[in-house]
Each structure stands twice: as structure tokens, then as C-alpha cells.
Short mmCIF file of C-alpha atoms and ligand atoms in Angstrom, two decimals:
data_model
loop_
_atom_site.label_atom_id
_atom_site.label_comp_id
_atom_site.label_asym_id
_atom_site.label_seq_id
_atom_site.Cartn_x
_atom_site.Cartn_y
_atom_site.Cartn_z
CA UNK A 1 90.34 108.25 109.80
CA UNK A 2 92.54 111.73 109.13
CA UNK A 3 92.52 114.98 110.35
CA UNK A 4 92.75 117.30 107.29
CA UNK A 5 94.07 120.16 108.93
CA UNK A 6 94.97 123.77 106.69
CA UNK A 7 98.03 123.78 106.29
CA UNK A 8 98.20 120.45 104.21
CA UNK A 9 95.39 122.27 101.91
CA UNK A 10 97.84 125.67 101.48
CA UNK A 11 100.93 123.69 100.76
CA UNK A 12 98.84 120.80 98.54
CA UNK A 13 100.02 119.90 94.87
CA UNK A 14 96.99 121.38 93.17
CA UNK A 15 96.35 124.71 94.36
CA UNK A 16 97.12 126.64 91.75
CA UNK A 17 94.18 128.55 89.97
CA UNK A 18 93.79 126.29 87.14
CA UNK A 19 94.03 123.31 89.35
CA UNK A 20 92.00 124.77 91.82
CA UNK A 21 88.95 124.78 88.95
CA UNK A 22 88.72 121.23 88.68
CA UNK A 23 88.76 120.31 92.24
CA UNK A 24 86.18 123.00 92.41
CA UNK A 25 84.09 119.87 89.96
CA UNK A 26 85.19 117.81 91.99
CA UNK A 27 83.24 118.12 95.05
CA UNK A 28 80.18 118.77 92.73
CA UNK A 29 80.43 115.66 91.66
CA UNK A 30 80.91 114.29 95.21
CA UNK A 31 77.94 116.32 95.97
CA UNK A 32 76.36 115.37 93.03
CA UNK A 33 76.68 111.22 94.22
CA UNK A 34 76.10 112.19 97.67
CA UNK A 35 72.92 113.53 95.81
CA UNK A 36 71.86 109.81 94.23
CA UNK A 37 72.70 107.81 96.58
CA UNK A 38 70.15 109.77 99.34
CA UNK A 39 68.25 108.75 96.16
CA UNK A 40 68.72 105.51 97.00
CA UNK A 41 70.25 106.18 93.51
CA UNK A 42 73.76 104.03 93.73
CA UNK A 43 74.96 100.52 95.35
CA UNK A 44 76.04 100.41 98.47
CA UNK A 45 79.46 100.33 97.51
CA UNK A 46 79.81 104.13 97.00
CA UNK A 47 78.17 104.60 100.21
CA UNK A 48 82.10 104.12 101.64
CA UNK A 49 82.62 107.12 101.70
CA UNK A 50 85.94 107.59 104.56
CA UNK A 51 89.32 106.83 104.50
CA UNK A 52 89.22 102.88 104.46
CA UNK A 53 92.98 101.43 106.18
CA UNK A 54 93.93 98.99 103.07
CA UNK A 55 92.65 95.45 104.34
CA UNK A 56 95.58 93.04 105.19
CA UNK A 57 97.47 91.53 102.42
CA UNK A 58 99.37 87.92 101.52
CA UNK A 59 102.80 87.66 104.32
CA UNK A 60 105.34 87.59 101.27
CA UNK A 61 108.11 84.64 102.02
CA UNK A 62 111.93 85.12 102.93
CA UNK A 63 112.29 88.92 102.73
CA UNK A 64 116.10 90.31 104.71
CA UNK A 65 116.30 92.61 106.95
CA UNK A 66 118.75 95.71 105.03
CA UNK A 67 121.23 97.38 105.60
CA UNK A 68 120.05 100.30 104.16
CA UNK A 69 117.40 100.38 106.42
CA UNK A 70 116.46 103.61 109.16
CA UNK A 71 116.26 102.74 112.67
CA UNK A 72 113.22 106.00 112.68
CA UNK A 73 110.49 104.60 113.58
CA UNK A 74 107.79 103.51 111.04
CA UNK A 75 104.79 105.15 109.84
CA UNK A 76 101.45 103.18 110.93
CA UNK A 77 99.68 100.47 108.70
CA UNK A 78 96.56 102.81 108.36
CA UNK A 79 98.60 106.29 107.59
CA UNK A 80 100.58 104.92 105.13
CA UNK A 81 97.45 103.19 102.95
CA UNK A 82 95.44 106.46 104.27
CA UNK A 83 97.23 108.72 103.48
CA UNK A 84 97.83 108.33 100.16
CA UNK A 85 98.66 110.35 96.53
CA UNK A 86 97.51 108.84 93.62
CA UNK A 87 95.37 111.23 91.82
CA UNK A 88 94.08 108.15 88.91
CA UNK A 89 91.68 107.02 92.18
CA UNK A 90 91.19 111.22 93.31
CA UNK A 91 93.64 113.97 94.77
CA UNK A 92 92.43 114.18 98.18
CA UNK A 93 94.57 111.82 100.87
CA UNK A 94 92.59 110.08 101.66
CA UNK A 95 90.37 108.77 98.52
CA UNK A 96 92.84 106.21 97.44
CA UNK A 97 91.49 104.10 100.53
CA UNK A 98 88.51 104.34 99.16
CA UNK A 99 89.27 104.24 95.54
CA UNK A 100 91.74 102.36 94.85
CA UNK A 101 90.19 98.56 96.34
CA UNK A 102 88.28 98.15 92.44
CA UNK A 103 92.05 97.85 90.95
CA UNK A 104 93.24 94.36 89.66
CA UNK A 105 96.85 93.53 89.78
CA UNK A 106 96.71 89.83 89.41
CA UNK A 107 97.87 89.21 86.67
CA UNK A 108 100.16 91.71 85.80
CA UNK A 109 102.86 92.14 83.39
CA UNK A 110 105.45 95.24 82.70
CA UNK A 111 105.30 95.84 78.65
CA UNK A 112 109.69 96.33 78.07
CA UNK A 113 111.02 98.79 75.56
CA UNK A 114 113.16 100.80 73.38
CA UNK A 115 117.48 100.79 73.91
CA UNK A 116 117.17 96.98 75.35
CA UNK A 117 117.69 93.32 74.12
CA UNK A 118 114.80 92.15 76.04
CA UNK A 119 111.70 94.38 74.83
CA UNK A 120 108.64 92.64 75.35
CA UNK A 121 105.75 91.54 77.69
CA UNK A 122 107.02 91.16 81.51
CA UNK A 123 104.33 89.03 83.39
CA UNK A 124 104.97 90.37 87.37
CA UNK A 125 106.62 86.05 88.07
CA UNK A 126 109.37 87.23 85.37
CA UNK A 127 110.14 90.55 86.97
CA UNK A 128 110.19 88.60 91.11
CA UNK A 129 112.09 85.48 89.69
CA UNK A 130 115.29 85.06 92.00
CA UNK A 131 114.79 87.76 93.17
CA UNK A 132 115.53 87.76 97.46
CA UNK A 133 113.44 90.30 98.42
CA UNK A 134 114.52 93.34 101.52
CA UNK A 135 112.71 94.88 104.28
CA UNK A 136 113.79 98.34 103.16
CA UNK A 137 112.82 101.20 106.27
CA UNK A 138 113.48 104.05 104.05
CA UNK A 139 111.91 107.83 104.63
CA UNK A 140 109.57 109.65 102.50
CA UNK A 141 109.75 112.72 101.72
CA UNK A 142 106.74 114.48 99.57
CA UNK A 143 107.16 118.28 98.30
CA UNK A 144 103.63 119.11 99.67
CA UNK A 145 106.37 118.82 103.15
CA UNK A 146 105.27 116.48 104.75
CA UNK A 147 107.51 112.83 104.97
CA UNK A 148 106.55 109.30 106.72
CA UNK A 149 109.31 106.29 106.78
CA UNK A 150 108.22 103.98 105.59
CA UNK A 151 108.84 99.66 105.24
CA UNK A 152 108.79 98.40 102.69
CA UNK A 153 109.59 95.57 100.59
CA UNK A 154 111.51 95.65 97.56
CA UNK A 155 114.43 94.53 96.05
CA UNK A 156 117.01 96.36 93.52
CA UNK A 157 115.77 97.94 90.89
CA UNK A 158 119.06 97.46 88.44
CA UNK A 159 118.53 93.84 89.76
CA UNK A 160 115.66 94.25 86.67
CA UNK A 161 117.24 96.44 84.46
CA UNK A 162 119.86 93.59 84.09
CA UNK A 163 117.08 90.96 83.55
CA UNK A 164 116.22 94.22 79.89
CA UNK A 165 119.86 94.40 78.76
CA UNK A 166 120.02 97.63 78.37
CA UNK A 167 122.21 99.33 75.16
CA UNK A 168 125.39 100.67 75.22
CA UNK A 169 122.23 103.93 74.36
CA UNK A 170 120.01 103.96 77.48
CA UNK A 171 120.69 106.62 78.96
CA UNK A 172 117.61 107.25 80.77
CA UNK A 173 114.32 105.21 81.92
CA UNK A 174 110.83 106.21 81.63
CA UNK A 175 108.18 104.46 83.58
CA UNK A 176 104.43 104.44 82.60
CA UNK A 177 101.59 104.42 85.48
CA UNK A 178 99.28 101.90 84.35
CA UNK A 179 95.65 102.98 83.57
CA UNK A 180 91.98 102.66 82.75
CA UNK A 181 89.17 104.66 84.35
CA UNK A 182 86.97 101.17 84.18
CA UNK A 183 88.81 100.60 87.03
CA UNK A 184 90.28 104.07 87.92
CA UNK A 185 87.82 106.33 89.59
CA UNK A 186 89.76 109.87 87.74
CA UNK A 187 87.61 112.06 88.90
CA UNK A 188 88.99 115.23 88.50
CA UNK A 189 91.03 116.33 85.14
CA UNK A 190 93.72 117.43 87.94
CA UNK A 191 96.85 116.12 85.61
CA UNK A 192 97.60 114.15 81.97
CA UNK A 193 97.22 110.62 82.83
CA UNK A 194 98.79 107.68 82.63
CA UNK A 195 101.76 109.13 85.18
CA UNK A 196 105.12 109.65 83.43
CA UNK A 197 108.14 109.65 85.47
CA UNK A 198 112.09 109.41 85.26
CA UNK A 199 115.23 108.80 86.40
CA UNK A 200 119.44 108.94 84.51
CA UNK A 201 120.85 105.19 84.37
CA UNK A 202 122.71 105.98 87.24
CA UNK A 203 120.33 106.82 89.75
CA UNK A 204 118.09 103.71 88.44
CA UNK A 205 120.85 101.26 88.96
CA UNK A 206 121.82 102.25 92.53
CA UNK A 207 121.34 100.12 95.02
CA UNK A 208 119.53 102.62 97.53
CA UNK A 209 116.70 102.79 94.42
CA UNK A 210 114.38 99.54 94.87
CA UNK A 211 111.10 98.11 93.17
CA UNK A 212 108.67 98.10 95.96
CA UNK A 213 106.06 95.39 96.61
CA UNK A 214 105.32 94.67 99.86
CA UNK A 215 104.48 96.84 103.35
CA UNK A 216 104.97 96.20 106.27
CA UNK A 217 105.77 92.20 105.05
CA UNK A 218 103.09 92.06 103.28
CA UNK A 219 101.57 92.81 99.65
CA UNK A 220 102.01 95.59 98.36
CA UNK A 221 98.33 97.48 99.22
CA UNK A 222 96.48 99.95 96.25
CA UNK A 223 96.28 102.94 97.23
CA UNK A 224 100.83 102.23 97.27
CA UNK A 225 101.24 101.31 94.53
CA UNK A 226 100.75 97.86 93.99
CA UNK A 227 101.79 94.88 92.52
CA UNK A 228 104.78 97.12 92.27
CA UNK A 229 106.48 100.88 92.71
CA UNK A 230 109.46 102.60 92.08
CA UNK A 231 110.73 103.79 95.08
CA UNK A 232 113.68 106.30 94.75
CA UNK A 233 114.27 107.84 99.27
CA UNK A 234 116.54 110.80 97.94
CA UNK A 235 114.11 112.22 95.85
CA UNK A 236 110.72 113.65 96.70
CA UNK A 237 107.50 111.57 96.91
CA UNK A 238 106.67 112.75 93.67
CA UNK A 239 108.88 110.78 91.77
CA UNK A 240 107.96 107.28 92.91
CA UNK A 241 105.17 106.10 90.00
CA UNK A 242 103.18 103.05 91.23
CA UNK A 243 101.14 100.59 89.65
CA UNK A 244 103.98 101.04 86.89
CA UNK A 245 102.85 98.46 83.98
CA UNK A 246 105.95 100.26 80.56
CA UNK A 247 109.42 100.61 80.76
CA UNK A 248 110.85 102.21 79.15
CA UNK A 249 115.35 102.84 77.92
CA UNK A 250 115.33 106.34 76.07
CA UNK A 251 118.55 108.76 75.18
CA UNK A 252 117.11 111.74 76.84
CA UNK A 253 115.06 112.69 80.21
CA UNK A 254 112.37 111.92 80.00
CA UNK A 255 109.18 115.02 80.52
CA UNK A 256 107.87 113.49 84.44
CA UNK A 257 104.15 114.23 84.83
CA UNK A 258 104.36 117.12 87.37
CA UNK A 259 107.22 118.77 85.37
CA UNK A 260 104.95 118.44 82.24
CA UNK A 261 102.34 119.61 84.63
CA UNK A 262 104.38 122.67 85.79
CA UNK A 263 108.12 123.26 85.08
CA UNK A 264 108.63 125.97 86.32
CA UNK A 265 107.68 124.20 90.18
CA UNK A 266 108.56 120.77 90.07
CA UNK A 267 112.14 119.56 87.94
CA UNK A 268 113.41 116.69 87.07
CA UNK A 269 115.01 115.35 89.73
CA UNK A 270 113.91 115.83 92.05
CA UNK A 271 116.46 115.48 95.04
CA UNK A 272 115.37 116.36 98.55
CA UNK A 273 117.11 119.92 99.14
CA UNK A 274 115.62 121.98 102.06
CA UNK A 275 117.59 124.74 100.27
CA UNK A 276 115.20 125.42 97.42
CA UNK A 277 112.26 126.59 98.31
CA UNK A 278 109.00 125.07 95.79
CA UNK A 279 107.29 128.56 94.70
CA UNK A 280 105.19 128.10 96.32
CA UNK A 281 106.23 127.55 100.25
CA UNK A 282 109.38 126.33 101.98
CA UNK A 283 111.38 123.28 101.24
CA UNK A 284 113.08 124.33 104.90
CA UNK A 285 111.06 121.94 106.94
CA UNK A 286 109.14 119.09 106.96
CA UNK A 287 106.63 117.95 109.07
CA UNK A 288 106.49 114.00 109.96
CA UNK A 289 102.37 112.29 109.00
CA UNK A 290 101.97 111.15 113.59
CA UNK A 291 103.90 114.16 114.80
CA UNK A 292 102.50 117.48 116.37
CA UNK A 293 106.18 119.23 115.70
CA UNK A 294 107.94 120.67 112.24
CA UNK A 295 111.25 118.90 111.72
CA UNK A 296 114.04 119.78 109.88
CA UNK A 297 114.49 118.73 105.75
CA UNK A 298 118.12 117.32 105.71
CA UNK A 299 119.61 117.49 102.21
CA UNK A 300 119.20 113.76 100.15
CA UNK A 301 116.29 113.74 103.15
CA UNK A 302 119.26 112.51 104.62
CA UNK A 303 121.31 109.48 102.04
CA UNK A 304 123.31 111.92 101.10
CA UNK A 305 126.51 109.67 102.04
CA UNK A 306 126.03 107.31 99.40
CA UNK A 307 123.70 109.95 97.10
CA UNK A 308 125.76 113.37 96.48
CA UNK A 309 128.57 112.09 94.54
CA UNK A 310 125.80 110.39 91.87
CA UNK A 311 125.73 115.11 91.84
CA UNK A 312 129.49 116.09 91.73
CA UNK A 313 129.53 119.27 89.36
CA UNK A 314 125.80 119.82 89.23
CA UNK A 315 124.33 123.02 90.56
CA UNK A 316 120.82 122.19 91.97
CA UNK A 317 119.54 124.80 91.95
CA UNK A 318 119.13 124.90 88.48
CA UNK A 319 118.86 121.36 88.16
CA UNK A 320 115.57 121.00 90.70
N1 MTE B 401 100.47 106.63 89.72
C1 MTE B 401 101.21 107.91 90.36
N2 MTE B 401 102.24 107.81 91.27
C2 MTE B 401 102.60 108.13 92.01
C3 MTE B 401 101.02 110.22 92.27
C4 MTE B 401 100.03 109.46 91.58
O1 MTE B 401 99.52 110.39 91.46
N3 MTE B 401 99.79 108.75 90.73
N4 MTE B 401 101.81 110.34 92.99
C5 MTE B 401 103.06 110.61 93.75
C6 MTE B 401 103.82 111.93 94.79
S1 MTE B 401 102.97 112.98 94.58
C7 MTE B 401 104.15 110.36 95.78
S2 MTE B 401 104.32 111.37 97.17
C8 MTE B 401 103.98 109.87 96.00
C9 MTE B 401 103.33 109.22 97.28
O2 MTE B 401 103.80 107.51 97.80
P1 MTE B 401 102.46 107.12 98.74
O3 MTE B 401 101.61 106.54 98.41
O4 MTE B 401 103.04 105.63 98.73
O5 MTE B 401 103.09 107.51 100.00
O6 MTE B 401 103.42 108.59 95.09
C10 MTE B 401 103.51 109.49 93.49
N5 MTE B 401 103.19 108.34 92.89
MO1 MO B 402 103.91 113.76 96.31
#
């Protein structure tokens, strides 16, 4: 079980006043659950109230190593599956590990929509058809100033985009997470659902941008965004939308969830940038989960050689 540190709480995405009140609502609900459990009113499942590492999933076949992988030491399975942001399952880092298990990920289809020739529902099997899965060990940096190294298994998003045959009007992609209050506890009204994210087309086509379907060579656990989630390693974690149910090709930049919630704090680009502070805390350093001393945050999360050219001529202090 992970011990919450004061720094996490202070620098959390939820601590402005409006959201703080929602958090108190959440604590109230949790207390009510505890009371109900004590009174014997709730089934045994609700008794599991501690961070629980994901059970191991099916092993993925024919996964190839990737030259894009970092040689830094990956975080442990236990860390990557108990320290998550997935607000649909609660706002605490260990909530998704406790509440995501009921998400049904088979069968799964992705709605393809907007400026493209192949509109319709694409089953996950078709998304994966013809793909060579790769191990992609990437650095992962959350705007809350923590980081991990995660051994994803995935394939380039560019391949899926090509299958959809976007038109020349498709300048951006909007992604939407699956949402169902029956499967997702959504114990808090902290943010508006469904969760939405977006990328500019050239960012989406970049070879570092992947759809992850696995972790440590196994099928990706629910709390990490099963069955398919976005990974854009030079951006803050909130761009990494989980459990993607819809992909829409659009002309204008979509309004992503966190920008919608607090535009002065979260922009569209969300490129990791140690010189642009979040209004309530610094982005200059980060705490690697499992380490004691803080690390210096690197521009573009260390992927500058590959991606800096995407932003030539842009003022990254304005376009945060
Ligand atoms: N649907 C959805 N996707 C989401 C989030 C969320 O709350 N809901 N949180 C984001 C944030 S803030 C981060 S840091 C990453 C965390 O991904 P991880 O749990 O796999 O580390 O997921 C992102 N994707
Ligand atoms: Mo995040």
C-alpha cells in the first residue's frame, strides 16, 4: 500500500476551493459506506478498501523491443497499478486500483467520427489488425510533479489514423473516454465526464505517440486505461486519455477536459516544460515514484530531440 505524502495532497489537481468541496463530499460518501459496511448492509466487495495492485493479465504475443525505449529502470507493477489518476473511479491515487475492476473491456469498439472516410464503429480486433506490438519504456510525467518510468506495450497511433482515412480538413483529433455510471463509481463530481482530450494532427502522427494496450508484456490493467489508452511521452499525464471509446477528426482544437475545468491552469498543449510553472506549484522538479530525492524536470520530458521541431516558432509560455 502506498502512503500518501503531504506534497501529493498539496500539489494535487483537486485542491482549488470548488474541487476541495467536492472532495469533502467524497469523504462524506466514504464515511457513509464505512457505516453501511459496519451495519452489514453492503456486499463483501465493498469491504476491499485498500490499494490493490492489478491482477496479472493475459500475456501479449510477439511483442518487439523498440529503439524509442528509455534505458531507465521501470517502476514496479505495484506502483504503476496503484498510483493512478482515473477520476471516473475516484480522485485519490489508489481509488482506481480499488474501483476499476468492474469496468467491462470485452467486447470493445471505438466510434470513428468526423473528417474521415471510415466513419463507424471499429471493434478492438480491427484496431489491432496488422499491428506489431512493441515494448515502449517511456518516462511519464504528471502535471502534479510526480513521474514514473512505464513499460507500455503499444503501437503507433499513426497506424490507426491511416486506417480511418482522414480528410484534408482533419487538423486535430478529439478523443473521448468511455463513460457509464454503472461501471464507473464516479464518486465525485470533481470534473465533467466523459473525459476528453485532443492532439494536433502532426503530434498524433508522431512516431513516439502510441496507443497502449499492454503493460509489462501483459494486457493493460483497467486502472491504467484498458483496453486502449493514449501515450504521448513528452506531454503531461493528463493528455494520456484512458479507455478510449471515440476518436473524432476535427478542424479546430478540441476543448480538453482540464482546460475546460480551469483554462488558466491547463492548456491544450501540455508539453512538459520546467520553465513554465503551474499557477499553484513549480514544474522545475519532479518526484519519481519510489525515489526519495527530487529530480530536475527535463524540457519535453527528455524527448526534445525528437519533438521540439513540432513547436518551432511557437511561444511555449503562451501555448502551455
Ligand atoms: N479518462 C481519464 N483519463 C485520464 C485521467 C482521468 O482522470 N480520466 N487522468 C489523466 C492524468 S491526470 C494522468 S497523470 C494519467 C495517469 O495515467 P496512469 O494512471 O496510467 O499513470 O491519466 C490521464 N488520463
Ligand atoms: Mo496528471
